[in-house]
PDB file of C-alpha atoms in Angstrom:
ATOM      1  CA  MET T   1     -23.591  54.011  -3.753  1.00  0.00           C
ATOM      2  CA  ARG T   2     -19.872  54.363  -4.102  1.00  0.00           C
ATOM      3  CA  GLY T   3     -19.181  52.505  -0.846  1.00  0.00           C
ATOM      4  CA  VAL T   4     -21.412  49.606  -1.904  1.00  0.00           C
ATOM      5  CA  ARG T   5     -19.619  49.257  -5.234  1.00  0.00           C
ATOM      6  CA  GLY T   6     -16.238  49.336  -3.522  1.00  0.00           C
ATOM      7  CA  GLN T   7     -17.276  46.645  -1.069  1.00  0.00           C
ATOM      8  CA  GLY T   8     -18.708  44.478  -3.856  1.00  0.00           C
ATOM      9  CA  GLY T   9     -15.472  44.790  -5.791  1.00  0.00           C
ATOM     10  CA  ALA T  10     -13.469  43.871  -2.713  1.00  0.00           C
ATOM     11  CA  ARG T  11     -15.728  40.880  -2.066  1.00  0.00           C
ATOM     12  CA  TRP T  12     -15.385  39.760  -5.674  1.00  0.00           C
ATOM     13  CA  LEU T  13     -11.594  40.094  -5.535  1.00  0.00           C
ATOM     14  CA  SER T  14     -11.481  38.209  -2.236  1.00  0.00           C
ATOM     15  CA  ALA T  15     -13.635  35.413  -3.684  1.00  0.00           C
ATOM     16  CA  ALA T  16     -11.455  35.222  -6.805  1.00  0.00           C
ATOM     17  CA  VAL T  17      -8.246  35.003  -4.757  1.00  0.00           C
ATOM     18  CA  THR T  18      -9.789  32.352  -2.486  1.00  0.00           C
ATOM     19  CA  ALA T  19     -10.874  30.306  -5.519  1.00  0.00           C
ATOM     20  CA  ALA T  20      -7.415  30.561  -7.102  1.00  0.00           C
ATOM     21  CA  VAL T  21      -5.731  29.427  -3.880  1.00  0.00           C
ATOM     22  CA  ALA T  22      -8.183  26.516  -3.595  1.00  0.00           C
ATOM     23  CA  VAL T  23      -7.374  25.400  -7.133  1.00  0.00           C
ATOM     24  CA  VAL T  24      -3.613  25.561  -6.539  1.00  0.00           C
ATOM     25  CA  VAL T  25      -3.762  23.824  -3.154  1.00  0.00           C
ATOM     26  CA  GLY T  26      -6.374  21.317  -4.292  1.00  0.00           C
ATOM     27  CA  GLY T  27      -4.377  20.467  -7.387  1.00  0.00           C
ATOM     28  CA  ALA T  28      -1.257  19.893  -5.316  1.00  0.00           C
ATOM     29  CA  SER T  29      -2.827  17.730  -2.641  1.00  0.00           C
ATOM     30  CA  GLY T  30      -3.016  14.024  -3.297  1.00  0.00           C
ATOM     31  CA  CYS T  31      -0.632  14.176  -6.231  1.00  0.00           C
ATOM     32  CA  VAL T  32       1.948  11.446  -5.740  1.00  0.00           C
ATOM     33  CA  ARG T  33       3.357  11.415  -9.239  1.00  0.00           C
ATOM     34  CA  ASP T  34       6.132  13.560 -10.690  1.00  0.00           C
ATOM     35  CA  GLU T  35       4.662  16.560 -12.474  1.00  0.00           C
ATOM     36  CA  ALA T  36       6.953  17.271 -15.413  1.00  0.00           C
ATOM     37  CA  MET T  37       6.976  14.255 -17.740  1.00  0.00           C
ATOM     38  CA  ALA T  38       4.570  15.185 -20.535  1.00  0.00           C
ATOM     39  CA  GLY T  39       2.929  17.335 -17.907  1.00  0.00           C
ATOM     40  CA  MET T  40       1.765  14.239 -16.059  1.00  0.00           C
ATOM     41  CA  GLY T  41       4.726  12.701 -14.309  1.00  0.00           C
ATOM     42  CA  LEU T  42       5.943   9.128 -14.233  1.00  0.00           C
ATOM     43  CA  PRO T  43       2.936   6.838 -13.943  1.00  0.00           C
ATOM     44  CA  ARG T  44       3.474   4.436 -11.093  1.00  0.00           C
ATOM     45  CA  LEU T  45       1.406   2.452  -8.683  1.00  0.00           C
ATOM     46  CA  SER T  46       1.549   3.305  -5.017  1.00  0.00           C
ATOM     47  CA  ALA T  47       2.517   0.551  -2.585  1.00  0.00           C
ATOM     48  CA  ASP T  48      -1.141  -0.200  -1.833  1.00  0.00           C
ATOM     49  CA  GLU T  49      -2.428  -0.148  -5.446  1.00  0.00           C
ATOM     50  CA  GLN T  50      -2.776  -3.483  -7.222  1.00  0.00           C
ATOM     51  CA  VAL T  51      -3.640  -4.535 -10.762  1.00  0.00           C
ATOM     52  CA  ALA T  52      -5.228  -7.929 -11.371  1.00  0.00           C
ATOM     53  CA  GLY T  53      -3.757 -10.335 -13.887  1.00  0.00           C
ATOM     54  CA  ASP T  54      -0.886 -12.731 -14.311  1.00  0.00           C
ATOM     55  CA  ALA T  55       2.631 -11.360 -14.634  1.00  0.00           C
ATOM     56  CA  VAL T  56       4.330 -12.385 -17.873  1.00  0.00           C
ATOM     57  CA  PRO T  57       7.903 -11.990 -19.101  1.00  0.00           C
ATOM     58  CA  PHE T  58       8.402  -9.141 -21.577  1.00  0.00           C
ATOM     59  CA  GLN T  59      11.116  -7.698 -23.807  1.00  0.00           C
ATOM     60  CA  GLY T  60      11.111  -4.475 -25.735  1.00  0.00           C
ATOM     61  CA  THR T  61      12.482  -0.989 -26.174  1.00  0.00           C
ATOM     62  CA  LEU T  62      11.527   2.098 -24.208  1.00  0.00           C
ATOM     63  CA  GLU T  63      10.246   4.834 -26.504  1.00  0.00           C
ATOM     64  CA  ILE T  64       9.132   8.404 -26.020  1.00  0.00           C
ATOM     65  CA  GLY T  65       5.722   8.511 -27.710  1.00  0.00           C
ATOM     66  CA  PRO T  66       4.475  11.394 -29.846  1.00  0.00           C
ATOM     67  CA  GLN T  67       2.803  12.999 -26.814  1.00  0.00           C
ATOM     68  CA  GLY T  68       6.004  12.783 -24.763  1.00  0.00           C
ATOM     69  CA  CYS T  69       4.812   9.709 -22.870  1.00  0.00           C
ATOM     70  CA  LEU T  70       7.190   6.921 -21.851  1.00  0.00           C
ATOM     71  CA  MET T  71       6.082   3.800 -23.742  1.00  0.00           C
ATOM     72  CA  VAL T  72       7.494   0.348 -24.339  1.00  0.00           C
ATOM     73  CA  ARG T  73       7.595  -1.144 -27.827  1.00  0.00           C
ATOM     74  CA  LEU T  74       7.258  -4.836 -27.037  1.00  0.00           C
ATOM     75  CA  THR T  75       9.039  -7.526 -29.037  1.00  0.00           C
ATOM     76  CA  ASP T  76       7.884 -10.287 -26.676  1.00  0.00           C
ATOM     77  CA  PRO T  77       5.383 -11.743 -25.779  1.00  0.00           C
ATOM     78  CA  ALA T  78       4.405 -12.587 -29.331  1.00  0.00           C
ATOM     79  CA  GLY T  79       1.103 -11.047 -30.386  1.00  0.00           C
ATOM     80  CA  ASP T  80       1.386  -8.212 -27.863  1.00  0.00           C
ATOM     81  CA  THR T  81       3.866  -6.043 -29.720  1.00  0.00           C
ATOM     82  CA  ALA T  82       1.945  -2.755 -29.656  1.00  0.00           C
ATOM     83  CA  ASP T  83       3.503   0.337 -28.118  1.00  0.00           C
ATOM     84  CA  ARG T  84       2.168   0.291 -24.578  1.00  0.00           C
ATOM     85  CA  TRP T  85       1.989   3.030 -21.999  1.00  0.00           C
ATOM     86  CA  THR T  86       4.028   2.046 -18.942  1.00  0.00           C
ATOM     87  CA  ALA T  87       3.012   2.058 -15.291  1.00  0.00           C
ATOM     88  CA  TRP T  88       6.069   1.679 -13.078  1.00  0.00           C
ATOM     89  CA  PRO T  89       6.499  -0.038  -9.702  1.00  0.00           C
ATOM     90  CA  SER T  90       6.111   1.804  -6.416  1.00  0.00           C
ATOM     91  CA  GLY T  91       9.292   3.684  -5.542  1.00  0.00           C
ATOM     92  CA  SER T  92      10.228   4.439  -9.157  1.00  0.00           C
ATOM     93  CA  GLU T  93      11.343   7.966  -9.939  1.00  0.00           C
ATOM     94  CA  ALA T  94      11.171  10.090 -13.067  1.00  0.00           C
ATOM     95  CA  VAL T  95      14.480  10.916 -14.754  1.00  0.00           C
ATOM     96  CA  TYR T  96      14.686  13.975 -16.969  1.00  0.00           C
ATOM     97  CA  GLY T  97      17.268  13.916 -19.740  1.00  0.00           C
ATOM     98  CA  SER T  98      18.264  16.357 -22.435  1.00  0.00           C
ATOM     99  CA  ALA T  99      16.039  17.027 -25.428  1.00  0.00           C
ATOM    100  CA  GLU T 100      17.994  14.374 -27.347  1.00  0.00           C
ATOM    101  CA  GLU T 101      17.818  11.762 -24.582  1.00  0.00           C
ATOM    102  CA  GLY T 102      14.207  12.265 -23.580  1.00  0.00           C
ATOM    103  CA  ASN T 103      12.889  11.177 -20.213  1.00  0.00           C
ATOM    104  CA  GLY T 104      13.037   7.929 -18.351  1.00  0.00           C
ATOM    105  CA  ALA T 105      12.680   6.181 -15.030  1.00  0.00           C
ATOM    106  CA  LYS T 106      14.891   5.116 -12.173  1.00  0.00           C
ATOM    107  CA  VAL T 107      14.053   1.786 -10.522  1.00  0.00           C
ATOM    108  CA  ASP T 108      16.191   0.432  -7.677  1.00  0.00           C
ATOM    109  CA  ARG T 109      19.054   2.821  -8.560  1.00  0.00           C
ATOM    110  CA  GLU T 110      19.076   1.717 -12.222  1.00  0.00           C
ATOM    111  CA  THR T 111      18.162   4.311 -14.866  1.00  0.00           C
ATOM    112  CA  PHE T 112      16.082   3.493 -17.942  1.00  0.00           C
ATOM    113  CA  MET T 113      15.836   6.045 -20.767  1.00  0.00           C
ATOM    114  CA  GLY T 114      14.078   6.218 -24.128  1.00  0.00           C
ATOM    115  CA  GLY T 115      15.844   3.904 -26.592  1.00  0.00           C
ATOM    116  CA  ASP T 116      16.979   1.407 -23.931  1.00  0.00           C
ATOM    117  CA  ALA T 117      16.325  -2.293 -24.533  1.00  0.00           C
ATOM    118  CA  VAL T 118      14.524  -3.728 -21.506  1.00  0.00           C
ATOM    119  CA  SER T 119      13.230  -7.031 -20.199  1.00  0.00           C
ATOM    120  CA  GLY T 120      11.336  -8.028 -17.109  1.00  0.00           C
ATOM    121  CA  THR T 121       7.953  -9.122 -15.850  1.00  0.00           C
ATOM    122  CA  GLY T 122       4.693  -7.254 -15.859  1.00  0.00           C
ATOM    123  CA  ARG T 123       1.014  -7.348 -16.670  1.00  0.00           C
ATOM    124  CA  LEU T 124      -0.371  -6.495 -20.109  1.00  0.00           C
ATOM    125  CA  VAL T 125      -3.716  -4.891 -19.317  1.00  0.00           C
ATOM    126  CA  PRO T 126      -6.259  -2.450 -20.705  1.00  0.00           C
ATOM    127  CA  LEU T 127      -6.418   1.043 -19.222  1.00  0.00           C
ATOM    128  CA  SER T 128      -9.614   0.057 -17.395  1.00  0.00           C
ATOM    129  CA  ALA T 129      -7.615  -2.386 -15.202  1.00  0.00           C
ATOM    130  CA  LEU T 130      -5.657   0.446 -13.537  1.00  0.00           C
ATOM    131  CA  PRO T 131      -6.938   2.059 -10.331  1.00  0.00           C
ATOM    132  CA  GLY T 132      -9.407   4.686 -11.541  1.00  0.00           C
ATOM    133  CA  GLY T 133      -8.596   3.753 -15.143  1.00  0.00           C
ATOM    134  CA  ILE T 134     -12.188   4.392 -16.227  1.00  0.00           C
ATOM    135  CA  SER T 135     -13.019   7.145 -13.724  1.00  0.00           C
ATOM    136  CA  PRO T 136     -13.212  10.515 -15.501  1.00  0.00           C
ATOM    137  CA  GLY T 137     -10.809  12.957 -13.901  1.00  0.00           C
ATOM    138  CA  SER T 138      -8.579  10.329 -12.288  1.00  0.00           C
ATOM    139  CA  TYR T 139      -4.827  10.418 -12.898  1.00  0.00           C
ATOM    140  CA  PHE T 140      -4.658   7.084 -14.721  1.00  0.00           C
ATOM    141  CA  GLU T 141      -7.771   7.728 -16.828  1.00  0.00           C
ATOM    142  CA  GLY T 142      -6.681  11.186 -17.979  1.00  0.00           C
ATOM    143  CA  SER T 143      -3.013  10.385 -18.499  1.00  0.00           C
ATOM    144  CA  GLY T 144      -3.738   7.001 -20.062  1.00  0.00           C
ATOM    145  CA  ARG T 145      -6.139   8.474 -22.607  1.00  0.00           C
ATOM    146  CA  TYR T 146      -3.603  11.195 -23.446  1.00  0.00           C
ATOM    147  CA  CYS T 147      -0.885   8.571 -23.930  1.00  0.00           C
ATOM    148  CA  ASP T 148      -3.024   6.339 -26.208  1.00  0.00           C
ATOM    149  CA  ALA T 149      -3.444   3.569 -23.625  1.00  0.00           C
ATOM    150  CA  LEU T 150      -6.967   2.992 -24.951  1.00  0.00           C
ATOM    151  CA  VAL T 151      -5.358   1.863 -28.218  1.00  0.00           C
ATOM    152  CA  GLY T 152      -2.163   0.055 -27.178  1.00  0.00           C
ATOM    153  CA  GLY T 153      -2.952  -0.871 -23.587  1.00  0.00           C
ATOM    154  CA  VAL T 154      -0.695  -0.675 -20.574  1.00  0.00           C
ATOM    155  CA  LEU T 155       2.366  -2.570 -19.389  1.00  0.00           C
ATOM    156  CA  VAL T 156       2.283  -2.569 -15.589  1.00  0.00           C
ATOM    157  CA  ILE T 157       5.932  -3.258 -14.787  1.00  0.00           C
ATOM    158  CA  ASP T 158       6.751  -5.454 -11.787  1.00  0.00           C
ATOM    159  CA  GLU T 159      10.456  -5.989 -12.475  1.00  0.00           C
ATOM    160  CA  VAL T 160      12.663  -4.469 -15.157  1.00  0.00           C
ATOM    161  CA  ALA T 161      16.309  -4.720 -16.236  1.00  0.00           C
ATOM    162  CA  HIS T 162      18.381  -3.664 -19.225  1.00  0.00           C
ATOM    163  CA  ALA T 163      18.292  -6.350 -21.894  1.00  0.00           C
TER     164      ALA T 163
END
């Protein structure tokens, strides 16, 4: 009896270790976004991801939302002035500042932080327009819901500059 129990315990431990490794490796694979900003990274489209809609000029201020998400408080276009979750262009990088500065993004060697006035072009879309935006468990669906994109929508940034 004792040998059977010992083997069962070893099998259980082996299965538990294998499952833990699978979770860690599986969680790491396929993740193309930075992992520290509000626990989710800087949301950005990959080079082959597209979002339908016409690009429009925008102006606003980058804000760090209550959940730690990088948002833009639009002042233009008129009628679309909600705080919107931001999806950044391919090649953008997360920038991590001090607790006072908050986090931001680097696009084409230019750094944008919370509080910065910005202008550019982008698409004002609902979360459902993003790749996987309505697929439970996808990056954009989970992060977008967390960052209130169901309420304010998303600004998919094509081009951005300091205003």
